[in-house]
Short mmCIF file of C-alpha atoms in Angstrom, two decimals:
data_model
loop_
_atom_site.label_atom_id
_atom_site.label_comp_id
_atom_site.label_asym_id
_atom_site.label_seq_id
_atom_site.Cartn_x
_atom_site.Cartn_y
_atom_site.Cartn_z
CA MET U 1 -15.53 -10.75 -38.32
CA SER U 2 -17.05 -7.21 -37.81
CA ASP U 3 -14.83 -4.38 -36.66
CA LEU U 4 -16.83 -3.93 -33.43
CA ALA U 5 -16.23 -7.89 -32.66
CA THR U 6 -12.36 -7.30 -33.13
CA THR U 7 -12.50 -4.30 -31.12
CA GLU U 8 -14.37 -6.02 -27.99
CA ASP U 9 -11.90 -8.83 -28.46
CA LEU U 10 -8.94 -6.62 -28.20
CA ASP U 11 -10.34 -5.04 -25.40
CA ALA U 12 -10.89 -8.28 -23.43
CA ARG U 13 -7.26 -9.51 -24.36
CA LEU U 14 -5.89 -6.32 -22.72
CA GLU U 15 -7.95 -6.11 -19.92
CA LYS U 16 -7.15 -9.69 -18.75
CA HIS U 17 -3.75 -8.22 -17.92
CA ARG U 18 -4.82 -5.16 -16.12
CA THR U 19 -4.51 -6.30 -12.57
CA GLU U 20 -0.97 -7.57 -12.88
CA LEU U 21 0.23 -4.71 -14.76
CA THR U 22 -1.04 -2.31 -12.13
CA GLY U 23 0.79 -4.48 -9.45
CA TYR U 24 3.93 -4.03 -11.69
CA CYS U 25 3.39 -0.44 -11.87
CA TYR U 26 2.60 0.10 -8.20
CA ARG U 27 5.99 -1.53 -7.18
CA MET U 28 7.73 0.68 -9.71
CA LEU U 29 5.90 4.00 -8.76
CA GLY U 30 4.91 3.46 -5.22
CA SER U 31 1.61 5.39 -5.81
CA ALA U 32 -1.84 3.47 -6.35
CA PHE U 33 -2.97 6.26 -8.48
CA GLU U 34 -0.08 6.76 -10.54
CA ALA U 35 0.12 2.93 -11.19
CA GLU U 36 -3.48 3.26 -12.40
CA ASP U 37 -2.60 6.07 -14.69
CA ALA U 38 0.40 4.34 -16.03
CA VAL U 39 -1.73 1.05 -16.75
CA GLN U 40 -4.24 3.25 -18.60
CA ASP U 41 -1.62 4.90 -20.66
CA THR U 42 -0.27 1.40 -21.44
CA MET U 43 -3.55 0.14 -22.56
CA VAL U 44 -4.14 3.14 -24.76
CA ARG U 45 -0.60 2.90 -26.30
CA ALA U 46 -1.20 -0.61 -26.91
CA TRP U 47 -4.60 -0.12 -28.57
CA ARG U 48 -3.08 2.68 -30.90
CA SER U 49 -0.11 0.36 -32.09
CA PHE U 50 -1.71 -2.97 -32.09
CA GLU U 51 -1.26 -3.26 -35.86
CA LYS U 52 2.36 -2.88 -35.32
CA PHE U 53 2.60 -5.75 -32.93
CA GLU U 54 3.94 -8.79 -34.80
CA GLY U 55 3.70 -11.52 -32.44
CA ARG U 56 7.41 -11.91 -32.23
CA SER U 57 6.80 -11.87 -28.25
CA SER U 58 3.59 -12.72 -26.28
CA LEU U 59 1.07 -10.02 -25.73
CA ARG U 60 1.85 -10.11 -22.06
CA SER U 61 5.65 -9.47 -22.83
CA TRP U 62 4.58 -6.72 -25.06
CA LEU U 63 2.27 -4.95 -22.67
CA TYR U 64 5.15 -5.06 -19.97
CA ARG U 65 7.47 -3.60 -22.15
CA ILE U 66 5.17 -0.79 -22.76
CA ALA U 67 4.34 -0.46 -19.18
CA THR U 68 8.03 -0.41 -18.30
CA ASN U 69 8.80 2.52 -20.70
CA VAL U 70 5.70 4.34 -19.14
CA CYS U 71 6.96 3.86 -15.61
CA LEU U 72 10.51 4.76 -16.58
CA ASP U 73 9.22 7.92 -18.22
CA MET U 74 7.19 8.97 -15.16
CA LEU U 75 10.13 8.21 -12.82
CA HIS U 76 12.37 10.38 -14.71
CA ALA U 77 10.05 13.38 -14.24
CA GLY U 78 9.84 13.17 -10.26
CA ASN U 79 11.60 12.00 -7.12
CA ARG U 80 11.07 8.61 -5.35
CA ARG U 81 8.09 8.14 -2.84
CA ALA U 82 8.99 7.44 0.79
CA ARG U 83 7.71 6.43 4.09
CA PRO U 84 8.27 8.94 6.92
CA MET U 85 10.99 6.71 8.43
CA ASP U 86 12.85 7.08 5.15
CA LEU U 87 13.12 10.75 5.73
CA SER U 88 14.08 11.20 9.19
CA GLU U 89 14.85 9.70 12.47
CA ALA U 90 12.15 8.92 15.11
CA THR U 91 11.02 11.90 17.11
CA PRO U 92 10.40 11.38 20.90
CA VAL U 93 6.70 12.09 21.73
CA SER U 94 7.81 15.12 23.99
CA GLN U 95 9.34 17.03 20.98
CA ALA U 96 6.77 15.81 18.42
CA LYS U 97 5.45 18.36 15.80
CA LEU U 98 3.29 17.84 12.87
CA ASN U 99 4.70 19.03 9.81
CA ALA U 100 2.95 18.13 6.42
CA ARG U 101 4.73 17.47 3.29
CA PRO U 102 3.21 17.38 -0.51
CA GLU U 103 1.15 14.37 -1.51
CA VAL U 104 3.93 13.45 -4.10
CA THR U 105 6.22 12.77 -1.22
CA TRP U 106 4.50 9.72 0.19
CA LEU U 107 4.40 6.08 -0.73
CA GLU U 108 0.76 5.25 -0.93
CA PRO U 109 -1.37 2.34 0.17
CA VAL U 110 -3.03 0.10 -2.46
CA PRO U 111 -6.14 -2.29 -2.08
CA ASP U 112 -5.02 -5.80 -2.69
CA GLY U 113 -7.71 -6.62 -5.20
CA ARG U 114 -6.25 -3.81 -7.47
CA VAL U 115 -2.78 -5.38 -7.75
CA LEU U 116 -2.98 -9.08 -6.87
CA PRO U 117 -4.30 -11.08 -9.83
CA SER U 118 -6.10 -14.36 -8.90
CA VAL U 119 -3.47 -17.19 -8.91
CA VAL U 120 -3.84 -20.87 -8.08
CA ASP U 121 -0.34 -21.56 -6.64
CA PRO U 122 -0.22 -20.80 -2.96
CA ALA U 123 3.57 -20.08 -3.13
CA GLU U 124 3.21 -17.63 -5.87
CA THR U 125 0.28 -15.77 -4.02
CA ALA U 126 2.61 -15.42 -0.97
CA VAL U 127 5.45 -13.93 -3.16
CA GLU U 128 2.96 -11.43 -4.71
CA ARG U 129 1.66 -10.35 -1.26
CA GLU U 130 5.04 -10.04 0.39
CA THR U 131 6.21 -7.86 -2.41
CA ILE U 132 3.38 -5.31 -2.20
CA ARG U 133 4.06 -4.77 1.62
CA LEU U 134 4.87 -1.07 2.52
CA ALA U 135 8.31 -1.75 3.61
CA PHE U 136 9.16 -3.67 0.54
CA VAL U 137 8.03 -1.30 -1.90
CA ALA U 138 9.41 1.52 0.19
CA ALA U 139 12.78 -0.40 -0.26
CA LEU U 140 12.29 -0.61 -4.03
CA GLN U 141 12.25 3.13 -4.21
CA HIS U 142 15.81 3.36 -3.19
CA LEU U 143 16.74 1.58 -6.51
CA PRO U 144 17.42 3.62 -9.76
CA PRO U 145 14.39 3.09 -12.23
CA LYS U 146 16.05 0.33 -14.26
CA GLN U 147 17.35 -1.66 -11.36
CA ARG U 148 13.94 -1.44 -9.89
CA ALA U 149 12.42 -2.96 -13.13
CA VAL U 150 15.03 -5.61 -13.26
CA LEU U 151 14.40 -6.71 -9.56
CA ILE U 152 10.60 -6.75 -9.98
CA LEU U 153 10.80 -8.83 -13.20
CA ARG U 154 13.45 -11.28 -12.04
CA GLU U 155 12.68 -11.76 -8.42
CA VAL U 156 8.92 -11.12 -8.18
CA LEU U 157 7.41 -12.03 -11.51
CA ALA U 158 10.33 -14.73 -12.11
CA TRP U 159 11.15 -13.59 -15.81
CA LYS U 160 14.37 -15.12 -17.21
CA ALA U 161 17.08 -12.89 -17.71
CA SER U 162 16.97 -13.42 -21.39
CA GLU U 163 13.46 -12.16 -21.34
CA VAL U 164 14.23 -9.18 -19.27
CA ALA U 165 17.14 -8.39 -21.71
CA GLU U 166 14.83 -8.32 -24.54
CA LEU U 167 12.34 -6.15 -22.73
CA LEU U 168 14.91 -3.58 -21.54
CA GLY U 169 16.82 -3.56 -24.94
CA THR U 170 20.01 -4.85 -23.32
CA THR U 171 22.32 -7.62 -22.69
CA VAL U 172 21.75 -10.78 -20.29
CA ALA U 173 25.21 -9.64 -18.68
CA SER U 174 23.94 -6.09 -18.10
CA VAL U 175 20.62 -7.46 -16.74
CA ASN U 176 22.55 -9.88 -14.30
CA SER U 177 24.80 -6.96 -13.15
CA ALA U 178 21.64 -4.63 -12.58
CA LEU U 179 20.14 -7.49 -10.34
CA GLN U 180 23.30 -7.91 -8.34
CA ARG U 181 23.52 -4.23 -7.57
CA ALA U 182 19.63 -4.08 -6.73
CA ARG U 183 19.96 -7.14 -4.50
CA ALA U 184 22.94 -5.36 -2.68
CA THR U 185 20.79 -2.08 -2.01
CA ILE U 186 17.69 -3.83 -1.05
CA ALA U 187 19.88 -6.00 1.46
CA GLU U 188 21.28 -2.56 2.94
CA SER U 189 17.67 -1.12 3.50
CA GLU U 190 16.64 -4.39 5.18
CA PRO U 191 12.86 -4.00 4.63
CA ALA U 192 11.25 -5.08 8.06
CA ALA U 193 9.69 -8.71 7.94
CA THR U 194 6.05 -9.16 8.52
CA ASP U 195 4.02 -12.45 9.22
CA ALA U 196 2.14 -13.85 6.34
CA SER U 197 -1.71 -13.06 6.78
CA ASP U 198 -3.53 -14.80 4.02
CA PRO U 199 -5.59 -16.11 5.53
CA LEU U 200 -5.04 -14.65 9.19
CA ASP U 201 -4.35 -17.59 11.45
CA GLU U 202 -6.17 -17.76 14.68
CA GLU U 203 -3.31 -16.15 16.73
CA GLN U 204 -3.58 -13.09 14.13
CA LYS U 205 -7.25 -12.91 14.22
CA GLU U 206 -7.29 -12.62 18.21
CA LEU U 207 -4.45 -10.07 18.18
CA LEU U 208 -6.53 -7.76 15.74
CA GLU U 209 -9.59 -8.33 17.65
CA ARG U 210 -7.81 -7.37 20.84
CA TYR U 211 -6.19 -4.18 19.00
CA VAL U 212 -9.90 -3.29 17.96
CA ALA U 213 -11.07 -3.48 21.63
CA ALA U 214 -8.25 -1.54 22.96
CA PHE U 215 -8.40 1.03 20.42
CA GLU U 216 -12.00 1.58 20.42
CA GLY U 217 -12.08 1.34 24.24
CA TYR U 218 -9.04 3.65 24.49
CA ASP U 219 -7.41 1.21 26.88
CA MET U 220 -3.81 2.27 26.62
CA LYS U 221 -2.76 -0.61 29.13
CA ALA U 222 -4.26 -3.21 26.87
CA LEU U 223 -2.79 -1.58 23.78
CA THR U 224 0.71 -1.54 25.03
CA ALA U 225 0.50 -5.34 25.70
CA LEU U 226 -0.26 -5.93 21.92
CA LEU U 227 2.62 -3.53 20.56
CA HIS U 228 6.09 -4.63 19.85
CA GLU U 229 8.57 -2.54 22.03
CA ASP U 230 9.95 -1.02 18.96
CA ALA U 231 6.57 -0.63 16.99
CA THR U 232 6.27 2.44 14.85
CA LEU U 233 3.47 4.89 14.17
CA SER U 234 3.42 7.08 11.01
CA MET U 235 0.85 9.45 9.82
CA PRO U 236 1.30 10.56 6.32
CA PRO U 237 0.91 13.37 5.13
CA TYR U 238 2.94 14.49 8.28
CA ASP U 239 6.67 13.60 8.34
CA LEU U 240 6.49 12.70 12.02
CA TRP U 241 6.87 9.22 13.14
CA LEU U 242 7.48 7.42 16.56
CA ARG U 243 9.07 4.38 17.74
CA GLY U 244 8.36 2.19 20.79
CA HIS U 245 5.05 1.68 22.71
CA GLU U 246 5.92 4.34 25.28
CA ASN U 247 5.99 6.99 22.61
CA ILE U 248 2.94 5.81 20.80
CA VAL U 249 0.84 5.63 23.98
CA GLY U 250 2.31 9.02 24.96
CA TRP U 251 1.09 10.50 21.55
CA MET U 252 -2.48 8.49 21.91
CA LEU U 253 -2.92 10.28 25.46
CA GLY U 254 -1.77 13.64 24.16
CA VAL U 255 -2.41 15.15 20.69
CA GLY U 256 -3.77 11.81 19.65
CA GLU U 257 -6.57 12.08 22.37
CA VAL U 258 -8.78 13.10 19.56
CA CYS U 259 -8.96 9.50 18.47
CA ARG U 260 -10.87 8.54 21.58
CA GLY U 261 -14.34 7.14 20.82
CA SER U 262 -13.38 5.98 17.35
CA ARG U 263 -14.61 2.98 15.42
CA LEU U 264 -12.32 0.63 13.23
CA VAL U 265 -13.85 -1.17 10.17
CA PRO U 266 -11.63 -4.26 8.98
CA THR U 267 -10.20 -4.19 5.37
CA VAL U 268 -6.99 -5.24 3.61
CA ALA U 269 -4.12 -3.23 2.01
CA ASN U 270 -0.64 -4.11 0.75
CA GLY U 271 -0.98 -7.64 1.69
CA THR U 272 -1.67 -6.90 5.42
CA PRO U 273 -4.55 -6.30 7.73
CA ALA U 274 -5.94 -2.79 7.70
CA PHE U 275 -8.66 -0.62 9.22
CA ALA U 276 -10.66 2.11 8.26
CA HIS U 277 -10.76 4.33 11.15
CA TYR U 278 -13.70 6.50 11.65
CA HIS U 279 -14.00 9.32 14.30
CA PRO U 280 -16.91 10.62 16.07
CA SER U 281 -18.88 13.15 13.70
CA PRO U 282 -18.53 16.74 15.13
CA ASP U 283 -22.50 16.96 15.09
CA GLY U 284 -22.76 13.73 17.33
CA ASP U 285 -24.51 11.95 14.71
CA GLY U 286 -22.43 8.81 13.48
CA TYR U 287 -18.63 8.60 12.60
CA THR U 288 -16.76 10.15 9.47
CA PRO U 289 -13.46 8.93 8.06
CA TRP U 290 -10.24 9.82 9.91
CA ALA U 291 -7.40 7.55 8.50
CA LEU U 292 -6.99 4.34 6.77
CA MET U 293 -4.65 2.35 9.18
CA VAL U 294 -2.28 -0.21 7.85
CA ILE U 295 -1.17 -2.73 10.33
CA GLU U 296 2.18 -4.55 10.52
CA ILE U 297 2.44 -7.92 12.55
CA SER U 298 5.44 -9.85 13.49
CA GLU U 299 5.98 -12.77 16.01
CA GLY U 300 2.50 -12.07 17.57
CA ARG U 301 3.01 -8.45 18.17
CA ILE U 302 1.96 -5.11 16.26
CA THR U 303 4.97 -3.73 14.68
CA GLY U 304 3.75 -1.04 12.68
CA ILE U 305 0.59 1.33 12.54
CA ASN U 306 0.72 3.32 9.21
CA SER U 307 -2.20 5.73 9.40
CA PHE U 308 -2.89 7.38 6.12
CA LEU U 309 -4.91 10.47 6.89
CA ASP U 310 -5.94 11.84 3.51
CA THR U 311 -9.27 9.85 3.54
CA GLU U 312 -10.64 11.65 0.66
CA ARG U 313 -8.34 9.95 -1.45
CA TRP U 314 -8.02 6.49 0.52
CA PHE U 315 -11.71 5.74 1.44
CA PRO U 316 -13.23 5.92 -2.27
CA LEU U 317 -10.24 3.74 -3.47
CA PHE U 318 -10.81 1.14 -0.84
CA ASP U 319 -14.86 1.34 -1.39
CA LEU U 320 -15.19 2.29 2.21
CA PRO U 321 -18.46 3.92 3.23
CA ALA U 322 -18.17 7.80 3.74
CA ARG U 323 -19.89 7.58 6.99
CA LEU U 324 -20.77 5.06 9.76
CA GLU U 325 -24.34 5.33 11.46
CA LYS U 326 -24.44 6.05 15.21
CA ASP U 327 -24.17 3.16 17.29
CA GLU U 328 -25.52 2.15 20.69
CA ARG U 329 -22.49 3.34 22.72
CA GLN U 330 -22.59 6.73 20.86
CA VAL U 331 -26.37 6.78 21.79
CA ARG U 332 -25.72 6.19 25.35
CA ALA U 333 -22.78 8.69 25.48
CA GLN U 334 -25.04 11.38 24.07
CA ALA U 335 -27.68 10.61 26.43
CA ARG U 336 -25.30 11.03 29.45
CA ALA U 337 -24.06 14.21 28.18
CA GLU U 338 -27.49 15.54 27.60
CA GLU U 339 -28.56 14.38 31.38
CA GLY U 340 -25.55 16.24 32.56
CA SER U 341 -26.18 19.64 30.88
#
């Protein structure tokens, strides 16, 4: 076999694991971009040291060992990522102020397709989706790095304790102890439950359709009816977050009034429904990116609206258009404005 054929074969074997490794690194790091960097580093290290791989473990296990070491190195170099609600108490709308924090502070959204490998087992798919939810990944960030790795490998990926011990170069007793401590910490943080949404059932579809109609029509009465009484609104990179439909609507009718006339385009992120939020262009010609809006649903109500405002990062990652063309409603509004001038 030629060297070219050997190279292509190795590339194919490594690439087969890229998506699941990205999911693992995302859970570890809380950043879509850092996860992709970690996986790329993993692939480069694997490529360079493949001749030393003696096949005593599977290629998959070997790649996870490399990826774990890469993530642990990255985590030792910086702080954990968080959601606004991890850093402060909710702010009443009457006291709301926008205070931006550095990008490295924030837990980041991720497209499902980047981190969820195609699996046949519906139960396995459900676990994969549940464990990339924003609330769950945020809870993972409270764990020390090695406990984080143990919990993900044991609880999410269903590795045996002996396999995890071999990967981390430790004992089964140490792995079991780390898992017990990690479970206790996760239980204390109590990540909020959200309804399964793959696929969306009819009730969820109707709820999201009503949400789009209420938001685009800026109908606050209709929006209030869709929100859980303890629903939250967050807007990274700002550390402000609001709790309760009264505060959310108060924000929308105050500083958030700039969102009037927006359009929402459906997508998915972190195993939950999401929308690309487009704002009327300042020149009146179409709509430009405003936020990536990740929605959390529970018991027939919207419990979380997570609006990530750094659209220059998120829209390309989610393959979202950089602009929406002018629609009939915008044309009519512009015509009315011109008639009144």
